[in-house]
Short mmCIF file of C-alpha atoms and ligand atoms in Angstrom, two decimals:
data_model
loop_
_atom_site.label_atom_id
_atom_site.label_comp_id
_atom_site.label_asym_id
_atom_site.label_seq_id
_atom_site.Cartn_x
_atom_site.Cartn_y
_atom_site.Cartn_z
CA UNK A 1 62.43 139.77 86.19
CA UNK A 2 60.53 138.54 83.20
CA UNK A 3 60.03 135.36 81.24
CA UNK A 4 62.46 134.30 78.48
CA UNK A 5 61.37 134.14 74.88
CA UNK A 6 62.85 131.50 72.56
CA UNK A 7 65.73 132.97 70.48
CA UNK A 8 64.79 136.32 72.12
CA UNK A 9 61.92 136.69 69.70
CA UNK A 10 59.50 139.00 71.52
CA UNK A 11 56.68 139.79 69.15
CA UNK A 12 55.54 143.44 68.85
CA UNK A 13 51.92 142.45 69.50
CA UNK A 14 50.11 140.96 72.50
CA UNK A 15 49.64 137.24 72.98
CA UNK A 16 47.17 134.92 74.61
CA UNK A 17 47.65 131.37 75.87
CA UNK A 18 46.95 129.68 72.52
CA UNK A 19 49.62 131.88 70.82
CA UNK A 20 52.45 130.46 72.90
CA UNK A 21 54.24 127.30 73.90
CA UNK A 22 57.16 126.26 76.05
CA UNK A 23 60.24 124.32 74.95
CA UNK A 24 61.81 121.68 77.24
CA UNK A 25 64.95 122.59 79.14
CA UNK A 26 67.76 120.29 80.35
CA UNK A 27 66.39 119.06 83.60
CA UNK A 28 67.65 117.56 86.84
CA UNK A 29 64.18 117.04 88.19
CA UNK A 30 63.60 113.26 88.13
CA UNK A 31 60.05 112.88 89.21
CA UNK A 32 56.90 114.94 88.89
CA UNK A 33 56.28 114.26 92.59
CA UNK A 34 59.39 116.18 93.40
CA UNK A 35 57.75 119.38 92.28
CA UNK A 36 56.39 121.63 95.04
CA UNK A 37 53.34 123.59 93.83
CA UNK A 38 52.85 125.68 96.97
CA UNK A 39 52.29 129.32 96.22
CA UNK A 40 54.05 132.16 98.03
CA UNK A 41 51.56 134.91 97.60
CA UNK A 42 50.10 134.74 101.09
CA UNK A 43 46.92 133.08 99.87
CA UNK A 44 47.88 129.81 101.56
CA UNK A 45 47.15 127.63 98.52
CA UNK A 46 49.24 124.55 98.10
CA UNK A 47 48.20 124.23 94.44
CA UNK A 48 47.86 127.36 92.38
CA UNK A 49 44.11 127.21 91.78
CA UNK A 50 41.48 129.74 92.82
CA UNK A 51 37.84 129.27 92.05
CA UNK A 52 36.33 132.48 90.56
CA UNK A 53 33.67 134.42 92.48
CA UNK A 54 30.83 133.52 90.15
CA UNK A 55 27.37 132.62 91.43
CA UNK A 56 27.12 129.54 89.19
CA UNK A 57 30.53 128.33 90.23
CA UNK A 58 31.64 129.03 93.82
CA UNK A 59 29.41 127.79 96.62
CA UNK A 60 30.03 125.82 99.79
CA UNK A 61 30.57 122.43 98.20
CA UNK A 62 33.00 123.85 95.72
CA UNK A 63 34.78 125.77 98.50
CA UNK A 64 35.13 122.71 100.69
CA UNK A 65 36.24 120.41 97.90
CA UNK A 66 38.93 122.65 96.40
CA UNK A 67 40.38 123.72 99.79
CA UNK A 68 40.78 120.02 100.75
CA UNK A 69 43.00 119.66 97.66
CA UNK A 70 44.93 122.89 98.35
CA UNK A 71 43.08 125.49 96.32
CA UNK A 72 40.64 128.24 97.52
CA UNK A 73 37.26 129.39 96.40
CA UNK A 74 36.08 132.99 96.48
CA UNK A 75 32.39 133.32 97.52
CA UNK A 76 30.77 135.88 95.19
CA UNK A 77 29.84 139.37 96.29
CA UNK A 78 26.24 138.85 95.28
CA UNK A 79 25.53 136.50 98.16
CA UNK A 80 24.03 138.15 101.22
CA UNK A 81 26.66 138.69 103.95
CA UNK A 82 24.96 136.51 106.53
CA UNK A 83 24.80 133.66 104.08
CA UNK A 84 28.50 134.09 103.26
CA UNK A 85 29.25 133.98 107.03
CA UNK A 86 27.27 130.62 107.25
CA UNK A 87 29.33 129.28 104.33
CA UNK A 88 32.55 130.29 105.96
CA UNK A 89 31.59 128.68 109.22
CA UNK A 90 30.48 125.51 107.39
CA UNK A 91 33.62 125.28 105.29
CA UNK A 92 35.76 125.69 108.47
CA UNK A 93 33.87 122.87 110.15
CA UNK A 94 34.70 120.38 107.37
CA UNK A 95 37.19 117.51 107.77
CA UNK A 96 40.52 117.79 106.10
CA UNK A 97 40.57 114.27 104.68
CA UNK A 98 37.19 112.70 104.33
CA UNK A 99 34.36 114.15 102.32
CA UNK A 100 31.00 115.37 103.64
CA UNK A 101 28.44 112.50 103.19
CA UNK A 102 24.99 112.80 101.85
CA UNK A 103 22.70 111.27 104.50
CA UNK A 104 19.10 110.08 104.42
CA UNK A 105 17.01 107.82 106.65
CA UNK A 106 15.76 104.31 105.92
CA UNK A 107 12.24 105.59 105.25
CA UNK A 108 13.35 108.27 102.84
CA UNK A 109 12.74 107.40 99.20
CA UNK A 110 14.67 106.48 96.08
CA UNK A 111 13.36 109.83 94.62
CA UNK A 112 15.06 111.67 97.52
CA UNK A 113 18.29 109.86 96.87
CA UNK A 114 18.22 110.55 93.13
CA UNK A 115 17.75 114.29 93.82
CA UNK A 116 20.79 114.39 96.09
CA UNK A 117 23.22 112.02 94.31
CA UNK A 118 24.44 114.50 91.69
CA UNK A 119 25.44 117.00 94.42
CA UNK A 120 28.56 115.03 95.26
CA UNK A 121 31.08 113.19 93.13
CA UNK A 122 31.21 110.21 95.52
CA UNK A 123 27.78 109.15 94.18
CA UNK A 124 26.51 107.58 97.33
CA UNK A 125 23.91 108.20 99.99
CA UNK A 126 24.69 106.89 103.46
CA UNK A 127 21.53 105.61 105.15
CA UNK A 128 21.68 106.52 108.88
CA UNK A 129 19.78 105.64 111.95
CA UNK A 130 20.46 107.55 115.18
CA UNK A 131 23.59 108.96 113.56
CA UNK A 132 25.02 105.55 112.67
CA UNK A 133 25.44 104.22 109.10
CA UNK A 134 23.17 101.25 108.35
CA UNK A 135 23.42 101.18 104.54
CA UNK A 136 24.72 102.68 101.31
CA UNK A 137 22.69 103.60 98.26
CA UNK A 138 24.28 104.42 94.95
CA UNK A 139 22.69 105.43 91.61
CA UNK A 140 22.91 101.83 90.40
CA UNK A 141 20.76 100.73 93.36
CA UNK A 142 18.04 103.14 92.22
CA UNK A 143 17.93 102.22 88.55
CA UNK A 144 14.57 100.87 87.43
CA UNK A 145 13.11 101.23 90.90
CA UNK A 146 9.88 103.11 91.74
CA UNK A 147 10.93 106.56 93.04
CA UNK A 148 8.65 106.07 96.09
CA UNK A 149 10.48 102.90 97.23
CA UNK A 150 12.00 103.35 100.66
CA UNK A 151 15.74 103.23 100.91
CA UNK A 152 15.73 100.43 103.39
CA UNK A 153 14.55 98.19 100.46
CA UNK A 154 17.35 99.11 98.05
CA UNK A 155 20.34 99.91 100.32
CA UNK A 156 23.32 97.66 100.49
CA UNK A 157 24.04 96.65 104.09
CA UNK A 158 27.40 95.02 103.59
CA UNK A 159 29.27 97.90 105.06
CA UNK A 160 32.94 98.40 105.45
CA UNK A 161 33.46 101.32 107.89
CA UNK A 162 36.69 103.14 108.41
CA UNK A 163 37.75 104.67 111.69
CA UNK A 164 38.12 108.49 111.91
CA UNK A 165 41.73 109.40 111.70
CA UNK A 166 42.81 106.36 109.60
CA UNK A 167 45.91 106.82 107.54
CA UNK A 168 44.77 107.54 103.87
CA UNK A 169 47.05 104.89 102.42
CA UNK A 170 45.76 102.26 104.85
CA UNK A 171 42.17 103.41 104.00
CA UNK A 172 43.01 102.89 100.32
CA UNK A 173 44.39 99.35 101.00
CA UNK A 174 41.33 98.39 103.08
CA UNK A 175 38.96 99.61 100.41
CA UNK A 176 40.96 97.79 97.75
CA UNK A 177 41.08 94.55 99.68
CA UNK A 178 37.39 94.62 100.54
CA UNK A 179 36.61 95.54 96.86
CA UNK A 180 34.68 98.56 98.01
CA UNK A 181 34.64 101.82 96.08
CA UNK A 182 33.83 103.82 99.20
CA UNK A 183 33.13 103.56 102.96
CA UNK A 184 31.51 105.56 105.67
CA UNK A 185 33.97 106.90 108.21
CA UNK A 186 32.82 106.59 111.89
CA UNK A 187 33.96 107.83 115.27
CA UNK A 188 34.60 105.71 118.34
CA UNK A 189 30.80 105.42 119.01
CA UNK A 190 30.21 104.27 115.45
CA UNK A 191 28.61 107.57 114.46
CA UNK A 192 29.03 108.76 110.91
CA UNK A 193 31.55 111.53 110.46
CA UNK A 194 32.39 111.30 106.76
CA UNK A 195 32.84 109.30 103.61
CA UNK A 196 35.97 108.18 101.89
CA UNK A 197 36.34 106.80 98.39
CA UNK A 198 39.34 104.97 97.05
CA UNK A 199 40.20 107.98 94.85
CA UNK A 200 39.60 110.27 97.84
CA UNK A 201 42.04 108.26 99.98
CA UNK A 202 44.60 108.32 97.15
CA UNK A 203 44.21 112.05 96.65
CA UNK A 204 44.69 112.68 100.34
CA UNK A 205 48.23 111.17 99.87
CA UNK A 206 49.06 113.52 96.98
CA UNK A 207 47.47 116.84 98.05
CA UNK A 208 47.92 119.09 101.03
CA UNK A 209 44.72 120.95 102.20
CA UNK A 210 44.86 124.76 102.21
CA UNK A 211 44.48 125.55 105.90
CA UNK A 212 44.41 128.56 108.23
CA UNK A 213 46.52 129.04 111.36
CA UNK A 214 43.99 126.90 113.29
CA UNK A 215 44.25 124.08 110.77
CA UNK A 216 40.76 124.74 109.23
CA UNK A 217 40.03 124.83 105.51
CA UNK A 218 40.53 128.19 103.89
CA UNK A 219 37.97 130.25 102.08
CA UNK A 220 37.87 133.69 100.54
CA UNK A 221 35.03 136.15 99.75
CA UNK A 222 34.58 138.98 97.35
CA UNK A 223 33.12 142.47 97.78
CA UNK A 224 32.35 145.07 95.18
CA UNK A 225 33.33 148.72 95.23
CA UNK A 226 29.87 150.25 95.84
CA UNK A 227 28.03 150.90 99.07
CA UNK A 228 29.48 150.69 102.44
CA UNK A 229 32.61 148.70 101.49
CA UNK A 230 34.27 148.98 104.92
CA UNK A 231 31.18 147.65 106.63
CA UNK A 232 31.00 144.58 104.28
CA UNK A 233 34.73 143.94 104.59
CA UNK A 234 34.54 144.09 108.39
CA UNK A 235 31.61 141.72 108.45
CA UNK A 236 33.45 139.18 106.29
CA UNK A 237 36.65 139.51 108.35
CA UNK A 238 34.65 138.95 111.54
CA UNK A 239 33.02 135.96 109.89
CA UNK A 240 36.57 134.44 109.48
CA UNK A 241 37.32 134.77 105.72
CA UNK A 242 41.02 134.17 105.06
CA UNK A 243 41.30 136.55 102.13
CA UNK A 244 39.29 139.39 100.77
CA UNK A 245 38.82 139.99 97.09
CA UNK A 246 37.79 143.58 96.10
CA UNK A 247 36.46 143.05 92.66
CA UNK A 248 35.08 145.02 89.73
CA UNK A 249 35.28 144.67 85.98
CA UNK A 250 37.28 147.97 85.62
CA UNK A 251 39.60 147.81 88.55
CA UNK A 252 41.74 150.78 87.55
CA UNK A 253 39.34 153.47 88.78
CA UNK A 254 39.06 155.92 91.64
CA UNK A 255 36.22 154.13 93.39
CA UNK A 256 38.35 150.98 93.52
CA UNK A 257 41.27 152.91 94.96
CA UNK A 258 39.20 154.48 97.73
CA UNK A 259 37.47 151.10 98.46
CA UNK A 260 40.85 149.47 98.75
CA UNK A 261 42.15 152.11 101.10
CA UNK A 262 39.08 151.70 103.33
CA UNK A 263 39.53 147.90 103.39
CA UNK A 264 43.24 148.10 104.06
CA UNK A 265 42.65 150.51 106.96
CA UNK A 266 40.54 147.84 108.70
CA UNK A 267 43.22 145.18 108.86
CA UNK A 268 46.87 145.61 108.06
CA UNK A 269 47.45 141.83 107.93
CA UNK A 270 44.74 140.10 105.86
CA UNK A 271 45.74 139.41 102.31
CA UNK A 272 43.73 141.67 99.99
CA UNK A 273 43.25 140.84 96.30
CA UNK A 274 42.05 143.59 93.99
CA UNK A 275 41.27 143.91 90.29
CA UNK A 276 40.80 143.58 87.48
CA UNK A 277 43.52 145.37 85.54
CA UNK A 278 45.67 144.60 82.60
CA UNK A 279 48.44 147.24 82.68
CA UNK A 280 51.49 147.92 84.82
CA UNK A 281 49.93 151.25 85.84
CA UNK A 282 46.86 149.51 87.09
CA UNK A 283 49.01 147.19 89.19
CA UNK A 284 51.02 150.07 90.59
CA UNK A 285 47.91 152.10 91.65
CA UNK A 286 46.17 149.08 93.32
CA UNK A 287 49.31 148.08 95.12
CA UNK A 288 49.75 151.61 96.25
CA UNK A 289 46.22 151.67 97.61
CA UNK A 290 46.82 148.48 99.66
CA UNK A 291 46.51 145.36 97.43
CA UNK A 292 48.83 142.43 98.09
CA UNK A 293 47.64 140.57 95.06
CA UNK A 294 46.32 142.14 91.80
CA UNK A 295 43.84 140.27 89.66
CA UNK A 296 44.67 140.41 85.97
CA UNK A 297 42.18 139.97 83.08
CA UNK A 298 39.85 142.12 81.11
CA UNK A 299 37.71 140.14 78.64
CA UNK A 300 39.30 136.65 78.53
CA UNK A 301 36.46 135.12 80.66
CA UNK A 302 34.31 132.46 78.92
CA UNK A 303 31.10 134.32 79.95
CA UNK A 304 32.51 137.73 79.06
CA UNK A 305 31.25 139.98 76.26
CA UNK A 306 33.37 143.02 77.25
CA UNK A 307 35.81 142.92 74.36
CA UNK A 308 33.07 142.45 71.73
CA UNK A 309 30.97 145.15 73.30
CA UNK A 310 33.67 147.77 73.99
CA UNK A 311 36.90 146.76 72.20
CA UNK A 312 38.52 147.02 75.65
CA UNK A 313 40.69 144.22 77.09
CA UNK A 314 44.07 142.64 76.39
CA UNK A 315 45.18 139.19 75.31
CA UNK A 316 45.69 137.43 78.55
CA UNK A 317 49.22 135.92 78.34
CA UNK A 318 50.71 139.39 77.72
CA UNK A 319 48.53 141.03 80.31
CA UNK A 320 49.70 138.57 82.94
CA UNK A 321 53.37 138.86 81.81
CA UNK A 322 53.45 142.66 82.12
CA UNK A 323 51.37 142.82 85.32
CA UNK A 324 53.29 140.02 87.06
CA UNK A 325 56.68 141.74 86.27
CA UNK A 326 55.41 144.98 87.75
CA UNK A 327 53.97 143.27 90.86
CA UNK A 328 57.21 141.39 91.38
CA UNK A 329 59.20 144.65 91.16
CA UNK A 330 56.91 145.95 93.96
CA UNK A 331 57.23 142.75 96.01
CA UNK A 332 53.62 141.78 95.33
CA UNK A 333 51.80 139.19 93.27
CA UNK A 334 49.17 138.67 90.56
CA UNK A 335 46.45 136.16 89.83
CA UNK A 336 45.65 135.33 86.23
CA UNK A 337 41.84 135.61 86.01
CA UNK A 338 39.83 134.18 83.15
CA UNK A 339 40.25 132.28 79.90
CA UNK A 340 41.61 129.08 81.42
CA UNK A 341 40.25 126.22 79.36
CA UNK A 342 43.00 123.57 79.39
CA UNK A 343 45.67 122.48 81.85
CA UNK A 344 48.24 124.04 79.49
CA UNK A 345 46.74 127.52 80.10
CA UNK A 346 47.44 127.12 83.79
CA UNK A 347 51.03 126.18 83.13
CA UNK A 348 51.48 129.16 80.79
CA UNK A 349 49.90 131.66 83.19
CA UNK A 350 52.26 130.52 85.92
CA UNK A 351 55.25 130.61 83.52
CA UNK A 352 54.24 134.20 82.75
CA UNK A 353 54.58 134.93 86.48
CA UNK A 354 51.13 134.53 88.01
CA UNK A 355 51.06 133.25 91.58
CA UNK A 356 47.62 131.58 91.13
CA UNK A 357 45.13 131.12 88.37
CA UNK A 358 41.43 131.86 88.77
CA UNK A 359 39.03 129.48 87.05
CA UNK A 360 35.30 130.06 86.59
CA UNK A 361 33.26 128.57 83.80
CA UNK A 362 35.36 125.44 83.33
CA UNK A 363 34.45 124.45 86.94
CA UNK A 364 30.80 125.40 86.45
CA UNK A 365 30.39 122.05 84.63
CA UNK A 366 31.12 119.92 87.72
CA UNK A 367 29.19 118.13 90.44
CA UNK A 368 30.45 120.63 93.03
CA UNK A 369 29.20 123.84 91.43
CA UNK A 370 26.00 125.20 92.98
CA UNK A 371 23.55 124.61 90.09
CA UNK A 372 21.44 121.51 89.42
CA UNK A 373 22.42 118.87 86.82
CA UNK A 374 20.22 118.99 83.68
CA UNK A 375 20.14 116.56 80.73
CA UNK A 376 19.92 117.60 77.10
CA UNK A 377 17.93 115.72 74.41
CA UNK A 378 20.86 113.30 74.00
CA UNK A 379 20.97 112.59 77.70
CA UNK A 380 24.27 114.49 78.21
CA UNK A 381 24.61 116.21 81.60
CA UNK A 382 25.12 119.94 81.91
CA UNK A 383 24.80 122.76 84.36
CA UNK A 384 23.94 126.38 83.63
CA UNK A 385 26.53 129.16 83.99
CA UNK A 386 26.22 132.90 83.58
CA UNK A 387 28.48 135.89 83.64
CA UNK A 388 28.59 138.15 86.72
CA UNK A 389 27.98 141.23 84.54
CA UNK A 390 25.17 139.52 82.49
CA UNK A 391 21.62 140.79 82.56
CA UNK A 392 20.74 137.67 84.59
CA UNK A 393 23.35 138.42 87.34
CA UNK A 394 22.21 142.06 87.36
CA UNK A 395 18.58 141.03 87.88
CA UNK A 396 19.53 138.78 90.77
CA UNK A 397 21.79 141.40 92.34
CA UNK A 398 19.27 144.29 92.07
CA UNK A 399 16.26 142.49 93.54
CA UNK A 400 15.78 145.29 96.06
CA UNK A 401 15.75 148.07 93.46
CA UNK A 402 12.59 149.46 91.80
CA UNK A 403 11.55 147.70 88.56
CA UNK A 404 12.61 150.81 86.69
CA UNK A 405 16.04 150.86 88.23
CA UNK A 406 16.52 147.11 87.58
CA UNK A 407 15.46 147.49 83.94
CA UNK A 408 17.91 150.42 83.47
CA UNK A 409 20.86 148.58 85.00
CA UNK A 410 20.20 145.41 82.92
CA UNK A 411 20.70 147.49 79.81
CA UNK A 412 24.42 147.63 80.65
CA UNK A 413 25.11 143.95 80.59
CA UNK A 414 28.56 142.71 79.61
CA UNK A 415 28.15 138.99 79.99
CA UNK A 416 26.35 135.79 78.89
CA UNK A 417 23.18 135.10 80.71
CA UNK A 418 22.78 131.35 80.04
CA UNK A 419 25.38 128.93 78.91
CA UNK A 420 25.39 125.12 79.13
CA UNK A 421 28.51 123.86 80.78
CA UNK A 422 28.61 120.13 79.94
CA UNK A 423 29.98 117.76 82.57
CA UNK A 424 32.93 115.76 81.04
CA UNK A 425 31.74 112.21 81.41
CA UNK A 426 35.33 111.18 82.13
CA UNK A 427 35.89 114.08 84.63
CA UNK A 428 32.55 115.11 86.10
CA UNK A 429 34.02 116.40 89.40
CA UNK A 430 36.09 119.40 90.04
CA UNK A 431 38.64 117.04 91.69
CA UNK A 432 38.99 115.18 88.37
CA UNK A 433 39.76 118.55 86.66
CA UNK A 434 42.16 119.47 89.41
CA UNK A 435 43.91 116.12 89.00
CA UNK A 436 44.44 116.82 85.31
CA UNK A 437 45.55 120.44 85.90
CA UNK A 438 47.99 119.40 88.57
CA UNK A 439 49.32 116.48 86.54
CA UNK A 440 49.89 118.82 83.60
CA UNK A 441 51.56 121.40 85.74
CA UNK A 442 53.85 119.00 87.48
CA UNK A 443 54.87 117.63 84.18
CA UNK A 444 55.44 121.16 82.72
CA UNK A 445 57.77 121.87 85.72
CA UNK A 446 59.85 118.76 85.03
CA UNK A 447 60.16 119.73 81.35
CA UNK A 448 61.35 123.15 82.47
CA UNK A 449 63.64 121.68 85.07
CA UNK A 450 61.82 123.46 87.89
CA UNK A 451 61.29 122.13 91.47
CA UNK A 452 58.83 124.84 92.38
CA UNK A 453 56.67 127.60 90.80
CA UNK A 454 59.29 130.30 91.35
CA UNK A 455 61.86 128.24 89.38
CA UNK A 456 59.25 127.45 86.80
CA UNK A 457 58.72 131.14 86.03
CA UNK A 458 62.51 131.69 85.98
CA UNK A 459 63.32 128.75 83.75
CA UNK A 460 60.35 128.73 81.31
CA UNK A 461 61.26 129.53 77.72
CA UNK A 462 58.32 130.73 75.69
CA UNK A 463 57.84 130.49 71.94
CA UNK A 464 55.21 132.05 69.71
CA UNK A 465 53.22 129.82 67.38
CA UNK A 466 50.81 130.05 64.50
CA UNK A 467 47.25 128.76 64.68
CA UNK A 468 48.53 125.70 62.80
CA UNK A 469 51.09 125.19 65.49
CA UNK A 470 48.39 125.28 68.15
CA UNK A 471 46.13 122.81 66.30
CA UNK A 472 49.07 120.47 65.72
CA UNK A 473 49.20 120.04 69.51
CA UNK A 474 45.58 118.90 69.78
CA UNK A 475 45.07 115.08 69.75
CA UNK A 476 43.11 113.85 66.76
CA UNK A 477 39.48 113.00 67.43
CA UNK A 478 39.32 109.25 68.10
CA UNK A 479 36.95 108.62 65.20
CA UNK A 480 39.21 110.27 62.58
P1 XMP B 1 36.47 132.02 83.10
O1 XMP B 1 37.01 132.05 81.73
O2 XMP B 1 37.22 131.00 83.93
O3 XMP B 1 36.74 133.44 83.72
O4 XMP B 1 35.02 131.79 83.19
C1 XMP B 1 36.34 133.80 84.97
C2 XMP B 1 36.38 135.26 85.11
O5 XMP B 1 35.59 135.91 84.11
C3 XMP B 1 35.17 137.21 84.57
N1 XMP B 1 33.75 137.33 84.43
C4 XMP B 1 33.12 138.19 83.55
N2 XMP B 1 33.69 139.10 82.76
N3 XMP B 1 31.47 139.77 82.09
C5 XMP B 1 32.82 139.92 82.06
O6 XMP B 1 33.27 140.81 81.35
C6 XMP B 1 30.92 138.85 82.91
O7 XMP B 1 29.66 138.74 82.99
C7 XMP B 1 31.78 138.02 83.68
N4 XMP B 1 31.58 137.02 84.57
C8 XMP B 1 32.76 136.62 85.05
C9 XMP B 1 35.60 137.30 86.05
O8 XMP B 1 36.75 138.02 86.12
C10 XMP B 1 35.83 135.85 86.41
O9 XMP B 1 36.72 135.65 87.50
#
């Protein structure tokens, strides 16, 4: 029930993603599009991607966008319950195909538009009057224009509109023919219901949204192990979350086990994820307490200082390998949480047996993460990220404590408080990153001769490499 190592060479030490590679197998899978990436862990994802419950990463726009492409986002435990309930309701009211538009009125200003444009990858404001689109404004329309100029003066009024319910391929063709990058989507009365870009239409033909039994986009939420755990879990279940994540840095502890039991007692059906652990004993205890999915990872996270502070943790590839084998033996699943920086890491985590991978910081540097876009001295765009165990997160979380209590808690930080996550100019949206992850993963499956993720885990053959082997695989800088 475990992955195969090349020439049966299993090293006596633990490995992380960069330490390993896969060799190609004889394959009968002709096309990357023949690969099915649906997961079978009960999470309902159609691509194996989960957005980590980090305040700087997972908010409503992230949740909407990734669920439309088949992943799921976990709303962090630091968000007040009523706000999480709003987010859940909002995500569930989103359309499965077209994106939520940014809308302003004709007398709103260029400044208003410039503030909102970086919030969405489609880079357009739809100008509406009485609910109907009358113009489109893009960043180019705002260049060199006084910020107080009204949008009516800069908007383009040559609109192509698409009818709600249009087949995505037809939408693509119409956009292409009309040489439009995007178009407002309207209902029978001409009222704006969404926006569709050419790339969005294309993606709608390649991805399947992650939906609940009622056909609404899926969303998950996290709770910690302190306080009235059962109350919080019940609140979130009543709010309609599809999956509960019971989360703490050291998941293999008594408090987690009692929290899990309390949550499981509330609802025998809802998928419960719990973590984090890195040993088979940890998996066993959390499964025994009611977890369906165990989250694996101590210290690989990009914002994480745990290993340097404590010496505790485990190289992530080996942690996933061992925990996935144990979960599989128990008829359960694991998610590989943390340390994913390249599409290859996703493929390797899944080869090791994970059902889904959790990605945090990498997705912080996208339009869809909650923070604002900043520019550095060279004009490069970035967003701020911070660890959930950082002094900053602790300060935010303990706002109701006395100053003394807050100061005391902040002393026990195990995370980075401010990091700049640069937006990749070629891939500034989380959907661009998902495209590259999914392309890499589909291709890895065809190299392995696998039609689905289960076969991928069974067929993958893993080798161990030196640092020179790893660097050999990196393309040369283009100015070399
Ligand atoms: P990435 O590498 O994708 O990892 O950012 C996301 C995961 O990192 C964990 N995390 C932390 N771990 N201190 C830690 O020790 C922190 O402040 C922290 N913040 C996030 C968490 O498991 C997350 O899913």
